[in-house]
């Protein structure tokens, strides 16, 4: 029916409504209901919907300017000093490189032992084919070599060769990106403000025009709660 209405031209576009970037982000701390918004005398105001019919604070209006400042304040809590991030990154990178070099050396040693065993297998086969070795001796030697190869292959499989740099680089980028969120929000148009705030926040509980509680999304929650004097790897926990 909807498709036919479009084809016959009987539908009309809906009138453009006002866009309030923080609607759905702000919550009333008194009753837990979402804030809605309206335009009054040329200014945007946010206020509790009083959806439960029990809110004593629903008549209190919050202008868009201080509401925007509250969200910007919450976004500022995920910032880290970029010089500190760079220092921690370099220290961690050097540690991972040292660890990688040590692990790589062990891997090369094990691989060399495997190759030596494979050469022994080839020599035994050639000597056995030439009649130099007895069948019993040949089988015993081959069984010993196979067992040694299995043990070496197991060691190689269990050896972790990851350098850690693969995860370190994205972590550093995440910190740098988080640092830009506050400025991006403040400099953005309303549509982009909505996107930035929704990326970082589940919601912001407001009481008497002040932040009562900030509920960050998981990654940014870790940033907001991380100690500022820790190292780069442990800032986000295990």
PDB file of C-alpha atoms in Angstrom:
ATOM      1  CA  UNK A   1       0.000   0.000   0.000  1.00  0.00           C
ATOM      2  CA  UNK A   2       2.852   2.372   0.852  1.00  0.00           C
ATOM      3  CA  UNK A   3       4.621   1.613  -2.447  1.00  0.00           C
ATOM      4  CA  UNK A   4       1.419   2.262  -4.419  1.00  0.00           C
ATOM      5  CA  UNK A   5       0.919   5.530  -2.580  1.00  0.00           C
ATOM      6  CA  UNK A   6       4.403   6.654  -3.604  1.00  0.00           C
ATOM      7  CA  UNK A   7       3.820   5.629  -7.226  1.00  0.00           C
ATOM      8  CA  UNK A   8       0.515   7.450  -7.456  1.00  0.00           C
ATOM      9  CA  UNK A   9       1.876  10.560  -5.794  1.00  0.00           C
ATOM     10  CA  UNK A  10      -0.665  10.559  -3.002  1.00  0.00           C
ATOM     11  CA  UNK A  11       1.954  10.840  -0.287  1.00  0.00           C
ATOM     12  CA  UNK A  12       3.350  14.123   0.854  1.00  0.00           C
ATOM     13  CA  UNK A  13       6.708  14.680   2.621  1.00  0.00           C
ATOM     14  CA  UNK A  14       6.428  15.361   6.317  1.00  0.00           C
ATOM     15  CA  UNK A  15       7.197  18.839   7.521  1.00  0.00           C
ATOM     16  CA  UNK A  16      10.787  19.256   8.674  1.00  0.00           C
ATOM     17  CA  UNK A  17      10.998  19.141  12.465  1.00  0.00           C
ATOM     18  CA  UNK A  18      13.574  20.830  14.670  1.00  0.00           C
ATOM     19  CA  UNK A  19      16.696  18.850  15.435  1.00  0.00           C
ATOM     20  CA  UNK A  20      17.889  18.664  19.043  1.00  0.00           C
ATOM     21  CA  UNK A  21      21.303  16.959  19.170  1.00  0.00           C
ATOM     22  CA  UNK A  22      21.200  16.031  22.857  1.00  0.00           C
ATOM     23  CA  UNK A  23      17.765  14.487  22.898  1.00  0.00           C
ATOM     24  CA  UNK A  24      18.231  10.834  23.842  1.00  0.00           C
ATOM     25  CA  UNK A  25      21.552  11.617  25.539  1.00  0.00           C
ATOM     26  CA  UNK A  26      20.351  13.525  28.607  1.00  0.00           C
ATOM     27  CA  UNK A  27      18.459  11.750  31.384  1.00  0.00           C
ATOM     28  CA  UNK A  28      16.722  13.130  34.437  1.00  0.00           C
ATOM     29  CA  UNK A  29      18.536  11.990  37.574  1.00  0.00           C
ATOM     30  CA  UNK A  30      15.389  12.409  39.662  1.00  0.00           C
ATOM     31  CA  UNK A  31      13.166   9.943  37.813  1.00  0.00           C
ATOM     32  CA  UNK A  32      15.361   8.333  35.108  1.00  0.00           C
ATOM     33  CA  UNK A  33      13.254   9.584  32.206  1.00  0.00           C
ATOM     34  CA  UNK A  34      14.793  11.051  29.071  1.00  0.00           C
ATOM     35  CA  UNK A  35      14.982  14.739  28.441  1.00  0.00           C
ATOM     36  CA  UNK A  36      13.043  16.109  25.520  1.00  0.00           C
ATOM     37  CA  UNK A  37      13.494  19.550  23.994  1.00  0.00           C
ATOM     38  CA  UNK A  38      11.596  22.441  22.515  1.00  0.00           C
ATOM     39  CA  UNK A  39      12.195  25.876  21.025  1.00  0.00           C
ATOM     40  CA  UNK A  40      11.070  28.836  23.101  1.00  0.00           C
ATOM     41  CA  UNK A  41      11.721  32.455  22.168  1.00  0.00           C
ATOM     42  CA  UNK A  42      14.504  31.476  19.787  1.00  0.00           C
ATOM     43  CA  UNK A  43      16.349  29.254  22.267  1.00  0.00           C
ATOM     44  CA  UNK A  44      16.466  25.478  22.616  1.00  0.00           C
ATOM     45  CA  UNK A  45      15.566  24.095  26.027  1.00  0.00           C
ATOM     46  CA  UNK A  46      15.899  20.573  27.391  1.00  0.00           C
ATOM     47  CA  UNK A  47      13.639  19.237  30.144  1.00  0.00           C
ATOM     48  CA  UNK A  48      12.424  15.969  31.639  1.00  0.00           C
ATOM     49  CA  UNK A  49       9.533  14.273  29.852  1.00  0.00           C
ATOM     50  CA  UNK A  50       8.116  13.179  33.238  1.00  0.00           C
ATOM     51  CA  UNK A  51       7.126   9.945  31.549  1.00  0.00           C
ATOM     52  CA  UNK A  52       6.421   8.272  34.910  1.00  0.00           C
ATOM     53  CA  UNK A  53       4.325  11.160  36.159  1.00  0.00           C
ATOM     54  CA  UNK A  54       6.279  11.372  39.403  1.00  0.00           C
ATOM     55  CA  UNK A  55       9.115  13.785  38.624  1.00  0.00           C
ATOM     56  CA  UNK A  56       9.443  16.862  40.787  1.00  0.00           C
ATOM     57  CA  UNK A  57      12.152  18.307  38.526  1.00  0.00           C
ATOM     58  CA  UNK A  58      10.340  18.142  35.179  1.00  0.00           C
ATOM     59  CA  UNK A  59       9.468  21.829  35.269  1.00  0.00           C
ATOM     60  CA  UNK A  60      13.140  22.841  35.347  1.00  0.00           C
ATOM     61  CA  UNK A  61      14.413  23.845  31.907  1.00  0.00           C
ATOM     62  CA  UNK A  62      18.037  23.614  30.744  1.00  0.00           C
ATOM     63  CA  UNK A  63      19.122  25.813  27.863  1.00  0.00           C
ATOM     64  CA  UNK A  64      21.072  24.171  25.051  1.00  0.00           C
ATOM     65  CA  UNK A  65      24.252  26.160  25.753  1.00  0.00           C
ATOM     66  CA  UNK A  66      24.836  24.841  29.316  1.00  0.00           C
ATOM     67  CA  UNK A  67      23.579  21.412  28.212  1.00  0.00           C
ATOM     68  CA  UNK A  68      26.252  21.394  25.506  1.00  0.00           C
ATOM     69  CA  UNK A  69      28.869  22.375  28.102  1.00  0.00           C
ATOM     70  CA  UNK A  70      27.840  19.417  30.298  1.00  0.00           C
ATOM     71  CA  UNK A  71      28.361  16.964  27.447  1.00  0.00           C
ATOM     72  CA  UNK A  72      31.681  18.613  26.539  1.00  0.00           C
ATOM     73  CA  UNK A  73      32.767  18.264  30.189  1.00  0.00           C
ATOM     74  CA  UNK A  74      31.989  14.522  30.069  1.00  0.00           C
ATOM     75  CA  UNK A  75      33.938  14.154  26.819  1.00  0.00           C
ATOM     76  CA  UNK A  76      36.880  15.935  28.411  1.00  0.00           C
ATOM     77  CA  UNK A  77      37.168  13.167  31.024  1.00  0.00           C
ATOM     78  CA  UNK A  78      38.474  10.712  28.415  1.00  0.00           C
ATOM     79  CA  UNK A  79      41.409  12.921  27.465  1.00  0.00           C
ATOM     80  CA  UNK A  80      45.013  11.974  28.175  1.00  0.00           C
ATOM     81  CA  UNK A  81      48.121  14.108  27.926  1.00  0.00           C
ATOM     82  CA  UNK A  82      49.424  13.350  24.432  1.00  0.00           C
ATOM     83  CA  UNK A  83      53.064  13.753  25.457  1.00  0.00           C
ATOM     84  CA  UNK A  84      52.530  11.158  28.196  1.00  0.00           C
ATOM     85  CA  UNK A  85      50.828   8.803  25.727  1.00  0.00           C
ATOM     86  CA  UNK A  86      53.777   9.173  23.338  1.00  0.00           C
ATOM     87  CA  UNK A  87      56.331   8.471  26.104  1.00  0.00           C
ATOM     88  CA  UNK A  88      54.426   5.372  27.246  1.00  0.00           C
ATOM     89  CA  UNK A  89      54.022   4.210  23.671  1.00  0.00           C
ATOM     90  CA  UNK A  90      57.765   4.443  22.927  1.00  0.00           C
ATOM     91  CA  UNK A  91      58.674   2.624  26.157  1.00  0.00           C
ATOM     92  CA  UNK A  92      56.196  -0.165  25.423  1.00  0.00           C
ATOM     93  CA  UNK A  93      57.309  -0.429  21.786  1.00  0.00           C
ATOM     94  CA  UNK A  94      60.943  -0.927  22.811  1.00  0.00           C
ATOM     95  CA  UNK A  95      59.933  -3.581  25.330  1.00  0.00           C
ATOM     96  CA  UNK A  96      57.888  -5.465  22.728  1.00  0.00           C
ATOM     97  CA  UNK A  97      60.706  -5.280  20.194  1.00  0.00           C
ATOM     98  CA  UNK A  98      63.162  -6.757  22.713  1.00  0.00           C
ATOM     99  CA  UNK A  99      60.691  -9.513  23.530  1.00  0.00           C
ATOM    100  CA  UNK A 100      60.104 -10.196  19.852  1.00  0.00           C
ATOM    101  CA  UNK A 101      63.835 -10.427  19.116  1.00  0.00           C
ATOM    102  CA  UNK A 102      64.321 -12.940  21.933  1.00  0.00           C
ATOM    103  CA  UNK A 103      61.367 -15.060  20.823  1.00  0.00           C
ATOM    104  CA  UNK A 104      62.425 -14.875  17.183  1.00  0.00           C
ATOM    105  CA  UNK A 105      65.896 -16.197  18.122  1.00  0.00           C
ATOM    106  CA  UNK A 106      64.341 -19.213  19.860  1.00  0.00           C
ATOM    107  CA  UNK A 107      62.117 -19.828  16.851  1.00  0.00           C
ATOM    108  CA  UNK A 108      65.101 -19.804  14.489  1.00  0.00           C
ATOM    109  CA  UNK A 109      66.995 -22.226  16.729  1.00  0.00           C
ATOM    110  CA  UNK A 110      64.060 -24.682  16.821  1.00  0.00           C
ATOM    111  CA  UNK A 111      63.555 -24.343  13.071  1.00  0.00           C
ATOM    112  CA  UNK A 112      67.242 -25.095  12.510  1.00  0.00           C
ATOM    113  CA  UNK A 113      66.998 -28.235  14.615  1.00  0.00           C
ATOM    114  CA  UNK A 114      64.013 -29.387  12.575  1.00  0.00           C
ATOM    115  CA  UNK A 115      65.886 -28.854   9.333  1.00  0.00           C
ATOM    116  CA  UNK A 116      68.863 -30.849  10.696  1.00  0.00           C
ATOM    117  CA  UNK A 117      66.554 -33.740  11.564  1.00  0.00           C
ATOM    118  CA  UNK A 118      65.061 -33.657   8.075  1.00  0.00           C
ATOM    119  CA  UNK A 119      68.567 -33.912   6.607  1.00  0.00           C
ATOM    120  CA  UNK A 120      69.235 -36.894   8.869  1.00  0.00           C
ATOM    121  CA  UNK A 121      66.046 -38.515   7.599  1.00  0.00           C
ATOM    122  CA  UNK A 122      67.187 -38.064   4.013  1.00  0.00           C
ATOM    123  CA  UNK A 123      70.647 -39.521   4.757  1.00  0.00           C
ATOM    124  CA  UNK A 124      69.169 -42.520   6.554  1.00  0.00           C
ATOM    125  CA  UNK A 125      66.831 -43.198   3.647  1.00  0.00           C
ATOM    126  CA  UNK A 126      69.699 -42.991   1.148  1.00  0.00           C
ATOM    127  CA  UNK A 127      71.932 -45.300   3.234  1.00  0.00           C
ATOM    128  CA  UNK A 128      69.067 -47.749   3.729  1.00  0.00           C
ATOM    129  CA  UNK A 129      68.324 -47.771  -0.004  1.00  0.00           C
ATOM    130  CA  UNK A 130      72.024 -48.441  -0.702  1.00  0.00           C
ATOM    131  CA  UNK A 131      71.962 -51.429   1.682  1.00  0.00           C
ATOM    132  CA  UNK A 132      74.409 -49.812   4.108  1.00  0.00           C
ATOM    133  CA  UNK A 133      71.986 -49.985   7.035  1.00  0.00           C
ATOM    134  CA  UNK A 134      70.036 -52.933   8.383  1.00  0.00           C
ATOM    135  CA  UNK A 135      66.211 -52.585   8.324  1.00  0.00           C
ATOM    136  CA  UNK A 136      65.993 -52.763  12.137  1.00  0.00           C
ATOM    137  CA  UNK A 137      68.584 -50.028  12.654  1.00  0.00           C
ATOM    138  CA  UNK A 138      66.931 -47.878  10.002  1.00  0.00           C
ATOM    139  CA  UNK A 139      63.493 -48.156  11.644  1.00  0.00           C
ATOM    140  CA  UNK A 140      64.856 -47.378  15.126  1.00  0.00           C
ATOM    141  CA  UNK A 141      66.698 -44.309  13.899  1.00  0.00           C
ATOM    142  CA  UNK A 142      63.715 -43.043  11.890  1.00  0.00           C
ATOM    143  CA  UNK A 143      61.391 -43.507  14.881  1.00  0.00           C
ATOM    144  CA  UNK A 144      63.783 -41.511  17.088  1.00  0.00           C
ATOM    145  CA  UNK A 145      63.944 -38.704  14.524  1.00  0.00           C
ATOM    146  CA  UNK A 146      60.149 -38.588  14.144  1.00  0.00           C
ATOM    147  CA  UNK A 147      59.683 -38.319  17.923  1.00  0.00           C
ATOM    148  CA  UNK A 148      62.212 -35.478  18.099  1.00  0.00           C
ATOM    149  CA  UNK A 149      60.458 -33.676  15.235  1.00  0.00           C
ATOM    150  CA  UNK A 150      57.085 -33.993  16.969  1.00  0.00           C
ATOM    151  CA  UNK A 151      58.536 -32.486  20.152  1.00  0.00           C
ATOM    152  CA  UNK A 152      60.146 -29.584  18.256  1.00  0.00           C
ATOM    153  CA  UNK A 153      56.973 -28.892  16.265  1.00  0.00           C
ATOM    154  CA  UNK A 154      55.020 -28.763  19.512  1.00  0.00           C
ATOM    155  CA  UNK A 155      57.485 -26.237  20.947  1.00  0.00           C
ATOM    156  CA  UNK A 156      57.193 -24.101  17.831  1.00  0.00           C
ATOM    157  CA  UNK A 157      53.416 -24.188  17.964  1.00  0.00           C
ATOM    158  CA  UNK A 158      53.356 -23.144  21.605  1.00  0.00           C
ATOM    159  CA  UNK A 159      55.937 -20.410  21.092  1.00  0.00           C
ATOM    160  CA  UNK A 160      54.227 -17.025  20.898  1.00  0.00           C
ATOM    161  CA  UNK A 161      55.947 -14.981  18.242  1.00  0.00           C
ATOM    162  CA  UNK A 162      53.551 -12.007  18.336  1.00  0.00           C
ATOM    163  CA  UNK A 163      55.461  -8.797  18.905  1.00  0.00           C
ATOM    164  CA  UNK A 164      52.631  -6.948  20.639  1.00  0.00           C
ATOM    165  CA  UNK A 165      53.018  -4.059  18.193  1.00  0.00           C
ATOM    166  CA  UNK A 166      49.905  -5.174  16.343  1.00  0.00           C
ATOM    167  CA  UNK A 167      47.799  -4.298  19.385  1.00  0.00           C
ATOM    168  CA  UNK A 168      49.932  -1.418  20.649  1.00  0.00           C
ATOM    169  CA  UNK A 169      49.458   0.741  17.540  1.00  0.00           C
ATOM    170  CA  UNK A 170      45.610   0.609  17.594  1.00  0.00           C
ATOM    171  CA  UNK A 171      45.613   1.347  21.344  1.00  0.00           C
ATOM    172  CA  UNK A 172      47.712   4.460  20.811  1.00  0.00           C
ATOM    173  CA  UNK A 173      45.438   5.566  17.957  1.00  0.00           C
ATOM    174  CA  UNK A 174      42.399   5.054  20.183  1.00  0.00           C
ATOM    175  CA  UNK A 175      43.865   7.331  22.860  1.00  0.00           C
ATOM    176  CA  UNK A 176      44.647  10.040  20.295  1.00  0.00           C
ATOM    177  CA  UNK A 177      41.160   9.766  18.808  1.00  0.00           C
ATOM    178  CA  UNK A 178      39.565   9.975  22.258  1.00  0.00           C
ATOM    179  CA  UNK A 179      41.540  13.167  22.902  1.00  0.00           C
ATOM    180  CA  UNK A 180      39.869  14.812  19.914  1.00  0.00           C
ATOM    181  CA  UNK A 181      36.280  14.018  20.914  1.00  0.00           C
ATOM    182  CA  UNK A 182      35.699  17.107  23.037  1.00  0.00           C
ATOM    183  CA  UNK A 183      36.945  19.532  20.368  1.00  0.00           C
ATOM    184  CA  UNK A 184      35.117  17.659  17.610  1.00  0.00           C
ATOM    185  CA  UNK A 185      31.899  17.952  19.590  1.00  0.00           C
ATOM    186  CA  UNK A 186      32.280  21.652  20.351  1.00  0.00           C
ATOM    187  CA  UNK A 187      33.219  22.563  16.761  1.00  0.00           C
ATOM    188  CA  UNK A 188      30.612  20.371  15.060  1.00  0.00           C
ATOM    189  CA  UNK A 189      27.201  21.143  13.634  1.00  0.00           C
ATOM    190  CA  UNK A 190      24.200  19.695  15.521  1.00  0.00           C
ATOM    191  CA  UNK A 191      24.070  16.491  13.459  1.00  0.00           C
ATOM    192  CA  UNK A 192      27.744  15.744  14.056  1.00  0.00           C
ATOM    193  CA  UNK A 193      27.387  16.680  17.730  1.00  0.00           C
ATOM    194  CA  UNK A 194      24.728  14.009  18.048  1.00  0.00           C
ATOM    195  CA  UNK A 195      26.972  11.424  16.373  1.00  0.00           C
ATOM    196  CA  UNK A 196      30.034  12.218  18.514  1.00  0.00           C
ATOM    197  CA  UNK A 197      28.085  12.234  21.784  1.00  0.00           C
ATOM    198  CA  UNK A 198      26.335   8.965  20.884  1.00  0.00           C
ATOM    199  CA  UNK A 199      29.655   7.314  20.034  1.00  0.00           C
ATOM    200  CA  UNK A 200      31.080   8.000  23.497  1.00  0.00           C
ATOM    201  CA  UNK A 201      28.071   8.150  25.832  1.00  0.00           C
ATOM    202  CA  UNK A 202      25.161   5.944  26.678  1.00  0.00           C
ATOM    203  CA  UNK A 203      23.629   8.859  28.537  1.00  0.00           C
ATOM    204  CA  UNK A 204      24.272  11.715  30.929  1.00  0.00           C
ATOM    205  CA  UNK A 205      22.219  11.981  34.121  1.00  0.00           C
ATOM    206  CA  UNK A 206      21.462  15.597  34.998  1.00  0.00           C
ATOM    207  CA  UNK A 207      20.294  17.090  38.284  1.00  0.00           C
ATOM    208  CA  UNK A 208      19.702  20.814  38.823  1.00  0.00           C
ATOM    209  CA  UNK A 209      21.664  21.642  35.691  1.00  0.00           C
ATOM    210  CA  UNK A 210      24.716  19.670  36.773  1.00  0.00           C
ATOM    211  CA  UNK A 211      26.163  16.264  35.901  1.00  0.00           C
ATOM    212  CA  UNK A 212      25.021  13.650  38.389  1.00  0.00           C
ATOM    213  CA  UNK A 213      26.432  10.618  36.578  1.00  0.00           C
ATOM    214  CA  UNK A 214      28.083   9.881  33.234  1.00  0.00           C
ATOM    215  CA  UNK A 215      27.489   6.523  31.582  1.00  0.00           C
ATOM    216  CA  UNK A 216      30.187   5.943  29.002  1.00  0.00           C
ATOM    217  CA  UNK A 217      30.216   3.197  26.408  1.00  0.00           C
ATOM    218  CA  UNK A 218      32.577   0.351  27.242  1.00  0.00           C
ATOM    219  CA  UNK A 219      35.850   1.494  25.641  1.00  0.00           C
ATOM    220  CA  UNK A 220      35.452   5.105  26.754  1.00  0.00           C
ATOM    221  CA  UNK A 221      34.388   3.973  30.231  1.00  0.00           C
ATOM    222  CA  UNK A 222      37.786   2.306  30.535  1.00  0.00           C
ATOM    223  CA  UNK A 223      39.494   5.541  29.467  1.00  0.00           C
ATOM    224  CA  UNK A 224      37.517   7.672  31.907  1.00  0.00           C
ATOM    225  CA  UNK A 225      38.313   5.347  34.822  1.00  0.00           C
ATOM    226  CA  UNK A 226      41.945   4.601  33.931  1.00  0.00           C
ATOM    227  CA  UNK A 227      44.627   6.027  36.267  1.00  0.00           C
ATOM    228  CA  UNK A 228      46.636   8.779  34.584  1.00  0.00           C
ATOM    229  CA  UNK A 229      49.950   7.581  36.034  1.00  0.00           C
ATOM    230  CA  UNK A 230      49.815   4.031  34.670  1.00  0.00           C
ATOM    231  CA  UNK A 231      51.473   2.586  31.572  1.00  0.00           C
ATOM    232  CA  UNK A 232      49.848   2.421  28.171  1.00  0.00           C
ATOM    233  CA  UNK A 233      49.082  -1.313  28.215  1.00  0.00           C
ATOM    234  CA  UNK A 234      47.516  -1.440  31.669  1.00  0.00           C
ATOM    235  CA  UNK A 235      45.423   1.714  31.195  1.00  0.00           C
ATOM    236  CA  UNK A 236      42.726  -0.452  29.612  1.00  0.00           C
ATOM    237  CA  UNK A 237      43.201  -3.407  31.938  1.00  0.00           C
ATOM    238  CA  UNK A 238      44.000  -6.938  30.789  1.00  0.00           C
TER     239      UNK A 238
END
